[in-house]
PDB file of C-alpha atoms in Angstrom:
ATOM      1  CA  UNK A   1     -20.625 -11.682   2.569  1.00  0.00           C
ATOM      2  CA  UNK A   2     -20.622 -10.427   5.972  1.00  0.00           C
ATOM      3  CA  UNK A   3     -18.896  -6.442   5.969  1.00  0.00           C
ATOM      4  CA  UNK A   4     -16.219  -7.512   8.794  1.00  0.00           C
ATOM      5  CA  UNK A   5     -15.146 -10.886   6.897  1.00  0.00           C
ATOM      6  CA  UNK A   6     -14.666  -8.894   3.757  1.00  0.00           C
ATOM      7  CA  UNK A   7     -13.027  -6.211   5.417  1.00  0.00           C
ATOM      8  CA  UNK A   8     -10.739  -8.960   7.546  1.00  0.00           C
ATOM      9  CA  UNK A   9      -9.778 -10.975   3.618  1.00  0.00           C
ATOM     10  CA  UNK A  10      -8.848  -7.590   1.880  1.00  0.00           C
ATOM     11  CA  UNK A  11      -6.880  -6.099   4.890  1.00  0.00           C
ATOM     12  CA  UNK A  12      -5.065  -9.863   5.262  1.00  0.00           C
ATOM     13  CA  UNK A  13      -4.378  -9.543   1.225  1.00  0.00           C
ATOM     14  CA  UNK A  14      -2.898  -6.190   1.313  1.00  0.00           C
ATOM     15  CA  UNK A  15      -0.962  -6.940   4.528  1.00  0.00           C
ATOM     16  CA  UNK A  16       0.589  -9.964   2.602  1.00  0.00           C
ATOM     17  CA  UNK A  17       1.615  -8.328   0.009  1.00  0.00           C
ATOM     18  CA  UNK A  18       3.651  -5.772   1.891  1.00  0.00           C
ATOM     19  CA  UNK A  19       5.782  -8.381   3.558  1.00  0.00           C
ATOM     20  CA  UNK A  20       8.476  -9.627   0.306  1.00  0.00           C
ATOM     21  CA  UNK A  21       9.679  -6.226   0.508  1.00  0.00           C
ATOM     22  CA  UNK A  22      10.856  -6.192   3.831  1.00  0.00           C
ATOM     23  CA  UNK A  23      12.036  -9.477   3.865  1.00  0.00           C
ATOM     24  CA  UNK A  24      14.328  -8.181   0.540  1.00  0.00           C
ATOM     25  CA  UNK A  25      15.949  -5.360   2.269  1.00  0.00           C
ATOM     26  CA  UNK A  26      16.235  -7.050   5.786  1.00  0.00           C
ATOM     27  CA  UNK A  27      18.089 -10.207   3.868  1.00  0.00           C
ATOM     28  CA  UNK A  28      19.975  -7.801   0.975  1.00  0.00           C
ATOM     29  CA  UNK A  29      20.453  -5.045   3.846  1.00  0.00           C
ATOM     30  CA  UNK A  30      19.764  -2.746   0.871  1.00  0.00           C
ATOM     31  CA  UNK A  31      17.659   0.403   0.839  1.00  0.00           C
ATOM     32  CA  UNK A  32      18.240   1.939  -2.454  1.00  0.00           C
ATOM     33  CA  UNK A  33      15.029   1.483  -3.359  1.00  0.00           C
ATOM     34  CA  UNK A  34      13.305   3.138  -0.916  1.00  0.00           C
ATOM     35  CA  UNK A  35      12.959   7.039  -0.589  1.00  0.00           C
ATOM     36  CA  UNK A  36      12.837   8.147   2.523  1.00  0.00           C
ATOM     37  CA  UNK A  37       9.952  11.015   1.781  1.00  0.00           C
ATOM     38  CA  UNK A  38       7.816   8.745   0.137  1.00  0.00           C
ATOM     39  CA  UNK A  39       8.074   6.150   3.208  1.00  0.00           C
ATOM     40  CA  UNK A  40       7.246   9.044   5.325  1.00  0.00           C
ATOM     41  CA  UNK A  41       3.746  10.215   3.821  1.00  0.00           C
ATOM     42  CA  UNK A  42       3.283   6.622   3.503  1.00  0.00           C
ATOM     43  CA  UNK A  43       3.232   5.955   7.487  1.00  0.00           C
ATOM     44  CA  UNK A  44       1.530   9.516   7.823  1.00  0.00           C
ATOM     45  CA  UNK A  45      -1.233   8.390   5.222  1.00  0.00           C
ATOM     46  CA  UNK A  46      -1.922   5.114   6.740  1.00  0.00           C
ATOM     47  CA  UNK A  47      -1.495   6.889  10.521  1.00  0.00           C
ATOM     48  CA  UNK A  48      -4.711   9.132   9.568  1.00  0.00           C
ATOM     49  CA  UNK A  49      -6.298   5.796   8.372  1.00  0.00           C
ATOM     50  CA  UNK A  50      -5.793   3.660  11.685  1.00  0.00           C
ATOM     51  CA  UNK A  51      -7.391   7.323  13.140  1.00  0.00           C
ATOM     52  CA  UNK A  52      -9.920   7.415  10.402  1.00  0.00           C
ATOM     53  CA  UNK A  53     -10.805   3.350  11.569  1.00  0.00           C
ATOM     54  CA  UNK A  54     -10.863   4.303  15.150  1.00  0.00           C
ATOM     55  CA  UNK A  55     -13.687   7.335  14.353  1.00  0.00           C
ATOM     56  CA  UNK A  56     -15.702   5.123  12.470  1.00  0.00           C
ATOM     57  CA  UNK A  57     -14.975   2.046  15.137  1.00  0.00           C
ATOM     58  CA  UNK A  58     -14.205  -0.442  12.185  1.00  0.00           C
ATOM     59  CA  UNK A  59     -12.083  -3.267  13.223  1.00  0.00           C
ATOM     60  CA  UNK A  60     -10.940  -4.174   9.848  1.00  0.00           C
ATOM     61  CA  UNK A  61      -9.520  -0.799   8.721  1.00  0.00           C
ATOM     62  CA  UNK A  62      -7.504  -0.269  12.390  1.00  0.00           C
ATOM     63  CA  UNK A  63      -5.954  -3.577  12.625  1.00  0.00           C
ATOM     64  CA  UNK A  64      -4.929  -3.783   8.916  1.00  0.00           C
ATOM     65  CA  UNK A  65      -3.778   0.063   8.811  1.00  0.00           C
ATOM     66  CA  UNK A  66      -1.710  -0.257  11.800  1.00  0.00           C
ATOM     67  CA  UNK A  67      -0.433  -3.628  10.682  1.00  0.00           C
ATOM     68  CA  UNK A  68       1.301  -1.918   7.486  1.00  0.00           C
ATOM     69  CA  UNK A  69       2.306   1.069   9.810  1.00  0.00           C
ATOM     70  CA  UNK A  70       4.430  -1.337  12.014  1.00  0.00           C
ATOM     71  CA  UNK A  71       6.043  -2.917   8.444  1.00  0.00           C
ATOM     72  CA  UNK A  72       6.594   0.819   7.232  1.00  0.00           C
ATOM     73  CA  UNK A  73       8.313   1.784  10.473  1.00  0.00           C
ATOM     74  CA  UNK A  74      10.400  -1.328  10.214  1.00  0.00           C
ATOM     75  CA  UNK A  75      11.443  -0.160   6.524  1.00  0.00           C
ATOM     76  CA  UNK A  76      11.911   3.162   8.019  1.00  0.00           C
ATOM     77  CA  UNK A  77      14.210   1.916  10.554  1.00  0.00           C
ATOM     78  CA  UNK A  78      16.582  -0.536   7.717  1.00  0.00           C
ATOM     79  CA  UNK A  79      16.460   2.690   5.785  1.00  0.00           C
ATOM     80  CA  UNK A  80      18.574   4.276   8.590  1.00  0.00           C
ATOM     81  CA  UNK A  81      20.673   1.339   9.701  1.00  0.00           C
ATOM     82  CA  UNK A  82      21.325   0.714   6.017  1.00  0.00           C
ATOM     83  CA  UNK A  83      21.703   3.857   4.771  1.00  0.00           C
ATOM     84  CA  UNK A  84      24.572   4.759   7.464  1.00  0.00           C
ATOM     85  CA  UNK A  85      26.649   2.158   6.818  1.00  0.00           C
ATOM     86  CA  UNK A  86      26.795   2.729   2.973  1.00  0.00           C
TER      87      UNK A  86
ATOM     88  CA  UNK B   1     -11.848  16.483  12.336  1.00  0.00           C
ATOM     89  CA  UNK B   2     -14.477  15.387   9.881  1.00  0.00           C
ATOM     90  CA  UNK B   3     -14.361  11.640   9.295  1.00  0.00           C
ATOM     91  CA  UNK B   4     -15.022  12.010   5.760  1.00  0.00           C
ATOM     92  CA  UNK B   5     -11.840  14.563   5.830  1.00  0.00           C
ATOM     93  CA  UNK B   6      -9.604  12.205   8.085  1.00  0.00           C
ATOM     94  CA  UNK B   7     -10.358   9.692   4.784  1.00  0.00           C
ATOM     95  CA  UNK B   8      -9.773  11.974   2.303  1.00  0.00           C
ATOM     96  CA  UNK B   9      -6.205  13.073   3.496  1.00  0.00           C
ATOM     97  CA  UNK B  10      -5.482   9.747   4.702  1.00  0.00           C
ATOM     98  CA  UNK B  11      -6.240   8.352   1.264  1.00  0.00           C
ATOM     99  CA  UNK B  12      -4.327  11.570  -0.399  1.00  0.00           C
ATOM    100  CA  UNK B  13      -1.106  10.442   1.794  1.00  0.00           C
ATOM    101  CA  UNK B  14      -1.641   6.712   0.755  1.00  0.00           C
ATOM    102  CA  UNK B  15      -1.838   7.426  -3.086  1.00  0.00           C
ATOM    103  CA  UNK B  16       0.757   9.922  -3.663  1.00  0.00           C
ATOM    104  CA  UNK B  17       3.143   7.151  -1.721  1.00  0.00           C
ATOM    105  CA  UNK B  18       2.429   4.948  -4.617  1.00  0.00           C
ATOM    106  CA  UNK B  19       3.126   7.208  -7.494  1.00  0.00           C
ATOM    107  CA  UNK B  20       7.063   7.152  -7.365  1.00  0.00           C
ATOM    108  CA  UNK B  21       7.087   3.617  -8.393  1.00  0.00           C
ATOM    109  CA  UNK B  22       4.913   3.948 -11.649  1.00  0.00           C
ATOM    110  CA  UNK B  23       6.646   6.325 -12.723  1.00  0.00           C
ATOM    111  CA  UNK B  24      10.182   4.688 -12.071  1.00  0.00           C
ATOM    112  CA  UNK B  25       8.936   1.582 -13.508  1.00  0.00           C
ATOM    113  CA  UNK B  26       7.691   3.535 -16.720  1.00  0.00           C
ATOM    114  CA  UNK B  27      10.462   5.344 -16.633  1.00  0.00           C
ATOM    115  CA  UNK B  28      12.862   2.948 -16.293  1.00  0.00           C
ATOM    116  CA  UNK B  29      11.175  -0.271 -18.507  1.00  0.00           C
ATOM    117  CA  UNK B  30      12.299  -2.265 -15.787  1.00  0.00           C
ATOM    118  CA  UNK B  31      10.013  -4.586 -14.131  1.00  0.00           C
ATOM    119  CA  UNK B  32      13.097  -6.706 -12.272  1.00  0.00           C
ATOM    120  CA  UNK B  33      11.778  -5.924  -8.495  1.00  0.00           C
ATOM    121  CA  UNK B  34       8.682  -6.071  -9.150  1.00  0.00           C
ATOM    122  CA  UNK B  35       6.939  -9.640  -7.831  1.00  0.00           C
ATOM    123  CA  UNK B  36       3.739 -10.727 -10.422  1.00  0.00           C
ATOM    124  CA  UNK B  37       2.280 -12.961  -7.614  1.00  0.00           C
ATOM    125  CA  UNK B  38       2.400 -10.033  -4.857  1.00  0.00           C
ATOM    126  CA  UNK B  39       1.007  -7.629  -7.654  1.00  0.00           C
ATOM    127  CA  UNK B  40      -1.905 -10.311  -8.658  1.00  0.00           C
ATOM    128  CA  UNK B  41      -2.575 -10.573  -4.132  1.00  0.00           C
ATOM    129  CA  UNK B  42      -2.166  -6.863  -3.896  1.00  0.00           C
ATOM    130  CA  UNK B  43      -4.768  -6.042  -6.464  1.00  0.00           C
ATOM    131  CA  UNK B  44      -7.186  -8.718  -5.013  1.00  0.00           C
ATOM    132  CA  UNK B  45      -6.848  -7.090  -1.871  1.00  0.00           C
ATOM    133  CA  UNK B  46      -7.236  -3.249  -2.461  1.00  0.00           C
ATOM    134  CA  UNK B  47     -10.953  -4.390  -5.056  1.00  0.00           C
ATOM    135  CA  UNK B  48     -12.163  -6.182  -1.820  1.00  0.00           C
ATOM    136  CA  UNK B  49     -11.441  -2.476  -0.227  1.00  0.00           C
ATOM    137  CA  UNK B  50     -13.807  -0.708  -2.923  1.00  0.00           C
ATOM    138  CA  UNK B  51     -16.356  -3.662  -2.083  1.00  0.00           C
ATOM    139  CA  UNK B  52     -16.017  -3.215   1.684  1.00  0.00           C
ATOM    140  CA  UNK B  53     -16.722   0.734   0.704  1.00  0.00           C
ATOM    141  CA  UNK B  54     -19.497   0.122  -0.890  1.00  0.00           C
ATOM    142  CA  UNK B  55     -21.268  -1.746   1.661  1.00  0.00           C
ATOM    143  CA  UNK B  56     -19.926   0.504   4.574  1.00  0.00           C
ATOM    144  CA  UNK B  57     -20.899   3.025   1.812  1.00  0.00           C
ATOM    145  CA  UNK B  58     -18.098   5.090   2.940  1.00  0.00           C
ATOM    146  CA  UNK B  59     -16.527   7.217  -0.090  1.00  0.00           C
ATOM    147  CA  UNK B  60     -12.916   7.584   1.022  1.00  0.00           C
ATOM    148  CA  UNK B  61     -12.234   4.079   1.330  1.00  0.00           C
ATOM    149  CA  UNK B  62     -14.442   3.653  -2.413  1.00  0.00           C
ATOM    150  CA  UNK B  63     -11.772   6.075  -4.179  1.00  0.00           C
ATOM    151  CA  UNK B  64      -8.430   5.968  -2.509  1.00  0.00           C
ATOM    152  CA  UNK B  65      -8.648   1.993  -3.136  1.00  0.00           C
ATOM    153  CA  UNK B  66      -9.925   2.065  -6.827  1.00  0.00           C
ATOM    154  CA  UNK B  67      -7.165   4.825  -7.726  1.00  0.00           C
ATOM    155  CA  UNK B  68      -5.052   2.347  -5.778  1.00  0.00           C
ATOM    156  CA  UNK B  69      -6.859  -0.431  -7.950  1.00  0.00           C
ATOM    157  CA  UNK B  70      -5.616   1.445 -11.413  1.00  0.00           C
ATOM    158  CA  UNK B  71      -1.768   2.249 -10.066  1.00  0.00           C
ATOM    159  CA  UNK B  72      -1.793  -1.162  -9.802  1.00  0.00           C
ATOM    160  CA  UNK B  73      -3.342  -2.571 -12.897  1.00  0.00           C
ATOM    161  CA  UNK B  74      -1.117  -0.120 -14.202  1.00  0.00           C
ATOM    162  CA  UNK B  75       1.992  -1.772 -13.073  1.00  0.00           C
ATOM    163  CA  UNK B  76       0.587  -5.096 -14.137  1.00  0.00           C
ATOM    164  CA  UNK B  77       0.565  -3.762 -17.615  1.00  0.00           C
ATOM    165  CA  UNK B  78       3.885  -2.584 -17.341  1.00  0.00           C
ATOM    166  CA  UNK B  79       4.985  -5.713 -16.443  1.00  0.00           C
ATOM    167  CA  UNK B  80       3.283  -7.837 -19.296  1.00  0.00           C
ATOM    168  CA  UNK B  81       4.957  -5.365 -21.229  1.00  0.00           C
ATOM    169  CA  UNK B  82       8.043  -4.749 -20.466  1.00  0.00           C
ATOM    170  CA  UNK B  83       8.801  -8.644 -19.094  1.00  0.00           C
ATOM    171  CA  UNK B  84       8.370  -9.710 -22.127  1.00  0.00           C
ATOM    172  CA  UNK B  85      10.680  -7.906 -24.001  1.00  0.00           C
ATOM    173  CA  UNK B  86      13.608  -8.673 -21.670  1.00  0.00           C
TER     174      UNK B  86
END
């Protein structure tokens, strides 16, 4: 299998699977599942990997990186709408 | 920076986010928010990363997805385990 089609099905898989969590605490407006620290080096760890995909000008590992950085930052943000109001 | 140090930390970052919910899950024998079908896409996804490594041949992306791989598996177990019993 061509490198970028792999690279394109595995970051599409792991995007996917990201996305029932959100949707859970967007519809349950919920966030006690989420620790704030955690969701921090999260975004930080996959921040240094959209970097790390830019160095090594690979397509699959930027757009899938900064994919899940965009749903962390949205968890990020329910955690403080959510956690405010509770 | 070093790419292959950009990698590492990124993919230090990206696991320790993961630990908290194996150990709450093992912790806890409770496998209620936890989704087999997103676990079975999730899994699928991160061995396609250790194959897109390997033909990149790029080590940080080979080990931060295979420990990623065995959190994972790990939760799987937990689940056929502790699903059951509920």
């Amino acid at each position: 299998m061509n490198e970028n089609t792999l690279g394109i099905i595995a970051g599409i898989l792991t995007s996917i699977s990201m996305i029932p969590q959100l949707i859970k605490v967007i519809r349950e407006k919920n966030v006690d599942e989420i620790s704030l620290v955690m969701l921090l080096v999260l975004i930080s760890g996959l921040s240094l990997w959209v970097w790390y995909g830019f160095m090594k000008d690979e397509l699959p590992i930027i757009v899938s990186n900064a994919f899940a950085v965009l749903v962390n930052i949205s968890l990020l943000i329910c955690y403080m709408l959510y956690k405010k109001s509770s």
